[in-house]
Amino acid sequence: MNIIVTIFLICGLIFFFGGAVGIIRFPDFYSRLHPAGKLDTMGLLMTMLAMALYSLHDFCVASVLTSLKIILIVVFVFITSPTATHAIVDAGVRAGLEPWTKE
Amino acid sequence: MDNVFLYSGLFLAVIMALSLYRAVLGPTVLDRLIGVNAIGSKTTVLLILIGLIYEKVDMFVDIALAYAMLNFIAVLAASRYFQKRKGLYDEQETK
Amino acid sequence: MAVTEQENYHQGQPHSSDMKLASPRQKRFSASFFITFFIMFGLWLVLSGRPDLFHISLGIISCFIVSFFSADLLLPSPQLKKMPGLWFRFIRYIPWLLYQVFIANIHVMYLVFHPRMMDVIDPRIMKFKSRLTSDMSLVTLANSITLTPGTITVYISIYGDVTFHVIDIESGKTLPWIMEARIAEVFDE
């Protein structure tokens, strides 16, 4: 059980790390949103699943409720993260930022 | 298992510092907003990790849920506010 | 007061013209009211976590108030007949979406850690015309496109014009069309 939790946690941390590096390396605002909005969501899904599994290890009502709440956070973030990304893109388009293209 | 959580929390803090680079030095306001959003979504995970380390998950999970909602609303409000042409170009000129 | 406003709103909607206007009393305690009430109450039980008399009675009162005023927002009553099949197909859609999100995340990770990243990426803005018509399916399409890394929805109109930004050509070439076909199957259009 602990091994599965650790593997999930490390996968999620790798996704988070990729997101942070992508935010720094990508050339313009629009392409920075790709790692920021979505690699973070995936990392959050992985780490939250790991922690929901871990809090189930002593099986009682309170721990099941805690896991349910963690799953609720994941569902909430999966609904709101595209919306937040879209809000930022929309602000960029309205402000007139030109997308970076290769020549 | 506590050590695993402790070291993942530390690693998350390092990643948040990396995202802070974009939030501090971003060329436009919206780049800073991306950095702040990334830090916020990592904070949600970090809060639950802290709860697991101190063995009070049932308390910290509520705080994490509230923080996720707050982060979403903050990003929405800020992106509605900064969608003016003027603010962006002013900052690009003074850079 | 709120009910009359919602009736006016529904009359303005083109797809609800076949809905016969029920009297306010029938409309308030319709099936969508009870479904909303039970969803809200389940959420209350999970979030409060204290099953004693005081907290449960508080939950019943507040869930009643919320679903009394806003039952039509969550489940519009004209479409209630199609709801169970739609939810079933939507739940079957989610694992496929998660699989696609995972694949595309691996692709973006490859791009991020590529040493010569500037040569590999080729960001551009693409457009296509979707054949979806209803609001819910368009929103689901936009969110699915945004959730899949490599593509971000920039703009979507109610007539189905989708504008999206891709990070490189191959991630934007096929996926939105497959996704549109899947969503059309889910929402039965």
Coordinates of C-alpha atoms in Angstrom, one line a residue:
Chain A
M1 CA 0.0 0.0 0.0
N2 CA 2.7 2.4 1.0
I3 CA 4.6 1.7 -2.2
I4 CA 1.6 2.5 -4.4
V5 CA 1.1 5.8 -2.5
T6 CA 4.7 6.7 -2.9
I7 CA 4.7 5.9 -6.6
F8 CA 1.6 8.0 -7.2
L9 CA 3.1 10.9 -5.2
I10 CA 6.4 10.8 -7.1
C11 CA 4.5 10.8 -10.5
G12 CA 2.5 13.8 -9.4
L13 CA 5.6 15.6 -8.2
I14 CA 7.2 15.0 -11.6
F15 CA 4.2 16.5 -13.3
F16 CA 4.3 19.5 -11.0
F17 CA 8.1 19.9 -11.8
G18 CA 7.4 19.7 -15.5
G19 CA 4.7 22.4 -15.1
A20 CA 7.1 24.8 -13.3
V21 CA 9.9 24.2 -15.8
G22 CA 7.5 24.8 -18.6
I23 CA 6.3 28.0 -17.2
I24 CA 9.9 29.3 -17.1
R25 CA 11.1 27.9 -20.5
F26 CA 8.3 28.6 -22.9
P27 CA 8.6 31.7 -25.1
D28 CA 5.3 33.5 -24.8
F29 CA 2.2 34.0 -22.8
Y30 CA -0.1 31.6 -24.7
S31 CA 2.3 28.7 -24.8
R32 CA 3.1 29.2 -21.1
L33 CA -0.5 28.4 -20.3
H34 CA -0.2 24.9 -21.7
P35 CA 2.0 23.6 -18.9
A36 CA 0.6 25.9 -16.3
G37 CA -3.0 25.0 -16.6
K38 CA -2.8 21.3 -17.3
L39 CA 0.3 19.7 -16.0
D40 CA -0.6 21.2 -12.7
T41 CA -4.1 19.7 -12.9
M42 CA -2.6 16.2 -13.7
G43 CA -0.1 16.5 -10.9
L44 CA -2.9 17.5 -8.5
L45 CA -4.9 14.5 -9.6
M46 CA -2.0 12.1 -9.0
T47 CA -1.0 13.5 -5.6
M48 CA -4.5 13.8 -4.4
L49 CA -5.2 10.2 -5.3
A50 CA -2.1 9.1 -3.4
M51 CA -3.2 11.0 -0.3
A52 CA -6.8 9.8 -0.6
L53 CA -5.5 6.2 -0.7
Y54 CA -3.2 6.9 2.2
S55 CA -6.0 8.3 4.4
L56 CA -8.0 5.1 3.8
H57 CA -5.4 2.9 5.4
D58 CA -7.3 2.7 8.7
F59 CA -10.8 2.0 7.6
C60 CA -13.4 4.0 9.5
V61 CA -16.2 6.6 8.8
A62 CA -13.9 9.6 9.4
S63 CA -11.2 8.5 7.0
V64 CA -13.7 7.6 4.3
L65 CA -15.2 11.1 4.7
T66 CA -11.7 12.6 4.4
S67 CA -11.1 10.7 1.2
L68 CA -14.4 11.7 -0.2
K69 CA -13.5 15.4 0.5
I70 CA -10.2 15.0 -1.3
I71 CA -11.9 13.4 -4.3
L72 CA -14.3 16.4 -4.2
I73 CA -11.4 18.8 -4.4
V74 CA -10.1 16.9 -7.5
V75 CA -13.5 17.1 -9.2
F76 CA -13.8 20.8 -8.3
V77 CA -10.3 21.5 -9.7
F78 CA -11.1 19.6 -12.9
I79 CA -14.1 21.7 -13.5
T80 CA -12.6 25.1 -12.6
S81 CA -9.1 24.8 -14.0
P82 CA -10.1 24.9 -17.7
T83 CA -12.4 27.8 -16.8
A84 CA -9.6 29.8 -15.1
T85 CA -7.3 29.0 -18.1
H86 CA -9.9 30.2 -20.5
A87 CA -10.4 33.4 -18.4
I88 CA -6.7 34.2 -18.7
V89 CA -6.6 33.5 -22.4
D90 CA -9.6 35.7 -22.9
A91 CA -7.9 38.5 -21.0
G92 CA -4.8 38.1 -23.2
V93 CA -6.8 38.2 -26.4
R94 CA -8.8 41.3 -25.3
A95 CA -5.6 43.0 -24.3
G96 CA -4.3 42.4 -27.8
L97 CA -1.3 40.2 -27.1
E98 CA 0.1 38.6 -30.3
P99 CA 0.9 34.9 -30.1
W100 CA 4.5 34.0 -30.7
T101 CA 5.0 32.0 -33.9
K102 CA 8.0 30.5 -35.5
E103 CA 8.9 33.1 -38.0
Chain B
M1 CA 6.0 7.2 5.6
D2 CA 6.2 10.5 7.4
N3 CA 9.6 11.1 5.8
V4 CA 8.1 10.6 2.3
F5 CA 5.5 13.3 3.0
L6 CA 8.1 15.6 4.5
Y7 CA 10.4 15.4 1.5
S8 CA 7.6 15.7 -1.0
G9 CA 6.4 18.8 0.9
L10 CA 9.9 20.3 0.7
F11 CA 10.2 19.4 -3.0
L12 CA 6.8 21.1 -3.6
A13 CA 8.1 24.2 -1.9
V14 CA 11.1 24.3 -4.2
I15 CA 8.8 23.9 -7.2
M16 CA 6.7 26.8 -5.9
A17 CA 9.9 28.9 -5.7
L18 CA 10.5 28.1 -9.4
S19 CA 7.0 29.3 -10.3
L20 CA 7.7 32.4 -8.2
Y21 CA 10.3 33.3 -10.8
R22 CA 7.5 33.8 -13.4
A23 CA 5.3 35.6 -10.9
V24 CA 8.1 38.1 -10.1
L25 CA 9.8 38.7 -13.4
G26 CA 7.0 38.0 -15.9
P27 CA 7.0 40.5 -18.7
T28 CA 3.3 41.2 -18.6
V29 CA 0.7 41.2 -15.9
L30 CA -0.9 38.0 -17.3
D31 CA 2.4 36.1 -17.0
R32 CA 2.4 37.0 -13.3
L33 CA -1.2 35.8 -13.1
I34 CA -0.1 32.4 -14.5
G35 CA 2.6 32.1 -11.9
V36 CA 0.2 33.0 -9.1
N37 CA -2.3 30.4 -10.3
A38 CA 0.4 27.7 -10.5
I39 CA 1.5 28.5 -6.9
G40 CA -2.1 28.4 -5.7
S41 CA -2.8 25.0 -7.1
K42 CA 0.4 23.6 -5.5
T43 CA -0.6 25.2 -2.2
T44 CA -3.8 23.1 -2.2
V45 CA -1.6 19.9 -2.3
L46 CA 0.8 21.3 0.2
L47 CA -1.9 22.0 2.7
I48 CA -3.1 18.4 2.7
L49 CA 0.5 17.2 2.9
I50 CA 0.9 19.3 6.1
G51 CA -2.3 17.8 7.4
L52 CA -0.9 14.3 6.8
I53 CA 2.4 15.1 8.6
Y54 CA 0.7 16.5 11.6
E55 CA -2.1 13.8 11.5
K56 CA -4.9 16.3 11.3
V57 CA -6.1 15.6 7.8
D58 CA -9.8 16.1 8.6
M59 CA -9.1 19.7 9.6
F60 CA -6.7 20.6 6.8
V61 CA -8.9 19.1 4.0
D62 CA -11.5 21.8 4.6
I63 CA -8.9 24.5 4.5
A64 CA -7.6 23.1 1.2
L65 CA -11.1 23.0 -0.3
A66 CA -11.7 26.6 0.7
Y67 CA -8.3 27.5 -0.7
A68 CA -9.0 25.9 -4.1
M69 CA -12.3 27.9 -4.4
L70 CA -10.5 31.1 -3.3
N71 CA -7.8 30.6 -5.8
F72 CA -10.3 30.1 -8.6
I73 CA -12.2 33.2 -7.7
A74 CA -9.1 35.2 -7.4
V75 CA -7.8 34.2 -10.8
L76 CA -11.2 35.0 -12.4
A77 CA -11.5 38.4 -10.8
A78 CA -7.9 39.3 -11.6
S79 CA -8.2 38.3 -15.3
R80 CA -11.4 40.2 -15.6
Y81 CA -9.7 43.2 -14.1
F82 CA -6.5 43.1 -16.2
Q83 CA -8.1 42.8 -19.6
K84 CA -7.5 46.4 -20.4
R85 CA -5.1 47.3 -23.1
K86 CA -3.5 50.2 -21.3
G87 CA -2.1 48.4 -18.3
L88 CA -0.2 45.8 -20.3
Y89 CA 1.4 48.3 -22.6
D90 CA 2.4 50.6 -19.8
E91 CA 4.3 47.9 -18.2
Q92 CA 6.0 46.8 -21.4
E93 CA 7.2 50.3 -22.0
T94 CA 8.6 50.8 -18.5
K95 CA 10.5 47.5 -18.6
Chain C
M1 CA -40.5 36.7 -7.9
A2 CA -37.6 34.6 -9.0
V3 CA -39.9 32.1 -10.6
T4 CA -41.4 34.6 -13.0
E5 CA -38.0 35.8 -14.0
Q6 CA -36.9 32.3 -14.8
E7 CA -40.1 31.7 -16.8
N8 CA -39.3 34.7 -18.9
Y9 CA -35.7 33.5 -19.3
H10 CA -37.0 30.1 -20.5
Q11 CA -39.3 31.7 -23.0
G12 CA -36.4 33.5 -24.5
Q13 CA -34.5 30.3 -25.0
P14 CA -35.1 28.8 -28.5
H15 CA -34.9 25.1 -27.5
S16 CA -37.5 25.4 -24.7
S17 CA -40.4 26.5 -26.9
D18 CA -42.0 23.1 -26.7
M19 CA -42.2 23.4 -22.9
K20 CA -45.7 24.1 -21.7
L21 CA -45.7 26.6 -18.9
A22 CA -46.7 25.0 -15.7
S23 CA -48.3 26.8 -12.8
P24 CA -45.8 28.1 -10.2
R25 CA -46.8 25.6 -7.6
Q26 CA -46.3 22.6 -9.8
K27 CA -43.0 24.0 -11.0
R28 CA -41.6 24.6 -7.5
F29 CA -42.1 21.1 -6.3
S30 CA -41.2 19.3 -9.5
A31 CA -38.8 16.3 -9.8
S32 CA -35.9 18.6 -10.4
F33 CA -36.5 20.1 -7.0
F34 CA -36.2 16.8 -5.2
I35 CA -33.2 15.7 -7.2
T36 CA -31.4 19.0 -6.4
F37 CA -32.4 18.6 -2.8
F38 CA -30.9 15.1 -2.5
I39 CA -27.7 16.1 -4.3
M40 CA -27.3 19.1 -2.0
F41 CA -28.1 17.1 1.1
G42 CA -25.5 14.4 0.2
L43 CA -22.9 17.2 -0.3
W44 CA -23.9 18.6 3.1
L45 CA -23.4 15.2 4.8
V46 CA -20.0 14.7 3.3
L47 CA -18.8 18.3 4.1
S48 CA -20.1 18.6 7.6
G49 CA -19.3 15.0 8.7
R50 CA -21.2 15.2 12.0
P51 CA -24.4 13.1 11.8
D52 CA -26.2 14.5 14.9
L53 CA -29.7 16.0 15.1
F54 CA -28.6 19.6 15.2
H55 CA -26.4 19.6 12.1
I56 CA -28.8 17.4 10.1
S57 CA -31.7 19.7 10.7
L58 CA -29.6 22.7 9.8
G59 CA -28.7 20.9 6.6
I60 CA -32.3 20.1 5.7
I61 CA -33.4 23.7 6.2
S62 CA -30.5 25.2 4.1
C63 CA -30.8 22.6 1.3
F64 CA -34.5 23.3 1.2
I65 CA -34.0 27.0 0.8
V66 CA -31.3 26.5 -1.9
S67 CA -33.2 24.0 -4.0
F68 CA -36.4 26.0 -3.6
F69 CA -34.9 29.0 -5.3
S70 CA -32.4 27.5 -7.7
A71 CA -33.6 24.0 -8.7
D72 CA -33.9 25.2 -12.3
L73 CA -30.3 26.2 -12.6
L74 CA -28.9 22.8 -12.0
L75 CA -31.5 20.7 -13.8
P76 CA -33.6 22.6 -16.3
S77 CA -37.0 20.8 -16.1
P78 CA -37.7 20.5 -19.9
Q79 CA -34.7 18.3 -20.4
L80 CA -35.3 16.1 -17.3
K81 CA -36.5 13.1 -19.3
K82 CA -33.1 12.7 -21.1
M83 CA -31.0 13.1 -18.0
P84 CA -30.3 9.5 -16.8
G85 CA -29.1 8.3 -20.1
L86 CA -27.0 11.4 -20.6
W87 CA -25.4 11.0 -17.2
F88 CA -24.7 7.4 -17.9
R89 CA -23.0 8.2 -21.2
F90 CA -21.1 11.1 -19.6
I91 CA -19.7 8.8 -16.9
R92 CA -18.6 6.4 -19.7
Y93 CA -16.9 9.4 -21.4
I94 CA -14.8 10.5 -18.4
P95 CA -12.3 7.5 -18.4
W96 CA -11.6 8.0 -22.1
L97 CA -11.1 11.8 -21.4
L98 CA -8.7 11.0 -18.5
Y99 CA -6.7 8.6 -20.7
Q100 CA -6.4 11.3 -23.4
V101 CA -5.4 13.9 -20.8
F102 CA -2.7 11.5 -19.5
I103 CA -1.3 10.8 -23.0
A104 CA -1.2 14.5 -23.9
N105 CA 0.4 15.3 -20.6
I106 CA 3.2 12.9 -21.4
H107 CA 3.6 14.7 -24.8
V108 CA 3.8 18.1 -23.1
M109 CA 6.3 16.8 -20.6
Y110 CA 8.5 15.6 -23.5
L111 CA 8.2 19.1 -25.1
V112 CA 9.1 20.8 -21.8
F113 CA 12.2 18.8 -21.1
H114 CA 13.4 18.7 -24.7
P115 CA 16.9 20.3 -25.0
R116 CA 16.1 22.2 -28.2
M117 CA 12.6 23.2 -27.3
M118 CA 12.4 26.2 -29.5
D119 CA 12.9 24.1 -32.6
V120 CA 10.3 21.5 -31.6
I121 CA 7.3 23.7 -30.6
D122 CA 5.3 25.5 -33.3
P123 CA 2.5 27.4 -31.6
R124 CA -0.3 28.7 -33.8
I125 CA -4.0 29.5 -33.7
M126 CA -6.4 27.1 -35.5
K127 CA -10.1 27.3 -36.2
F128 CA -12.8 24.8 -36.9
K129 CA -16.5 24.7 -37.2
S130 CA -18.3 22.4 -34.8
R131 CA -21.6 20.8 -35.5
L132 CA -22.7 20.7 -31.9
T133 CA -25.6 23.0 -31.1
S134 CA -26.7 22.9 -27.4
D135 CA -25.0 25.0 -24.7
M136 CA -24.0 22.1 -22.5
S137 CA -22.3 20.2 -25.3
L138 CA -20.4 23.3 -26.4
V139 CA -19.2 24.0 -22.9
T140 CA -18.1 20.3 -22.5
L141 CA -16.2 20.5 -25.8
A142 CA -14.5 23.7 -24.8
N143 CA -13.5 22.4 -21.4
S144 CA -12.3 19.1 -22.8
I145 CA -10.1 20.9 -25.4
T146 CA -8.7 23.1 -22.7
L147 CA -8.1 20.2 -20.4
T148 CA -6.1 18.3 -23.0
P149 CA -2.6 19.8 -23.0
G150 CA -1.4 21.0 -26.4
T151 CA -4.7 22.8 -27.1
I152 CA -6.4 25.7 -25.4
T153 CA -9.8 27.0 -26.4
V154 CA -9.4 30.7 -27.1
Y155 CA -13.0 31.5 -28.2
I156 CA -16.2 29.6 -28.8
S157 CA -19.4 31.0 -30.1
I158 CA -23.0 29.6 -29.8
Y159 CA -23.0 28.8 -33.5
G160 CA -20.1 26.4 -33.0
D161 CA -17.1 28.3 -34.2
V162 CA -14.2 27.1 -32.1
T163 CA -10.8 29.0 -32.1
F164 CA -8.0 27.2 -30.3
H165 CA -4.3 27.6 -29.7
V166 CA -2.0 24.6 -30.3
I167 CA 1.5 24.2 -29.0
D168 CA 2.6 22.0 -31.9
I169 CA 0.9 20.8 -35.0
E170 CA 0.5 17.1 -34.2
S171 CA -1.4 17.7 -31.0
G172 CA -4.0 19.8 -32.8
K173 CA -4.3 17.8 -35.9
T174 CA -6.8 15.0 -35.0
L175 CA -7.8 15.3 -31.3
P176 CA -10.5 18.0 -31.4
W177 CA -12.4 16.2 -34.1
I178 CA -12.3 12.8 -32.3
M179 CA -13.4 14.7 -29.2
E180 CA -16.3 16.4 -31.0
A181 CA -17.6 13.0 -32.3
R182 CA -17.4 11.6 -28.8
I183 CA -19.3 14.5 -27.3
A184 CA -21.9 14.4 -30.0
E185 CA -22.4 10.8 -29.1
V186 CA -22.7 11.6 -25.4
F187 CA -25.2 14.4 -25.8
D188 CA -27.2 12.5 -28.5
E189 CA -27.0 15.0 -31.3

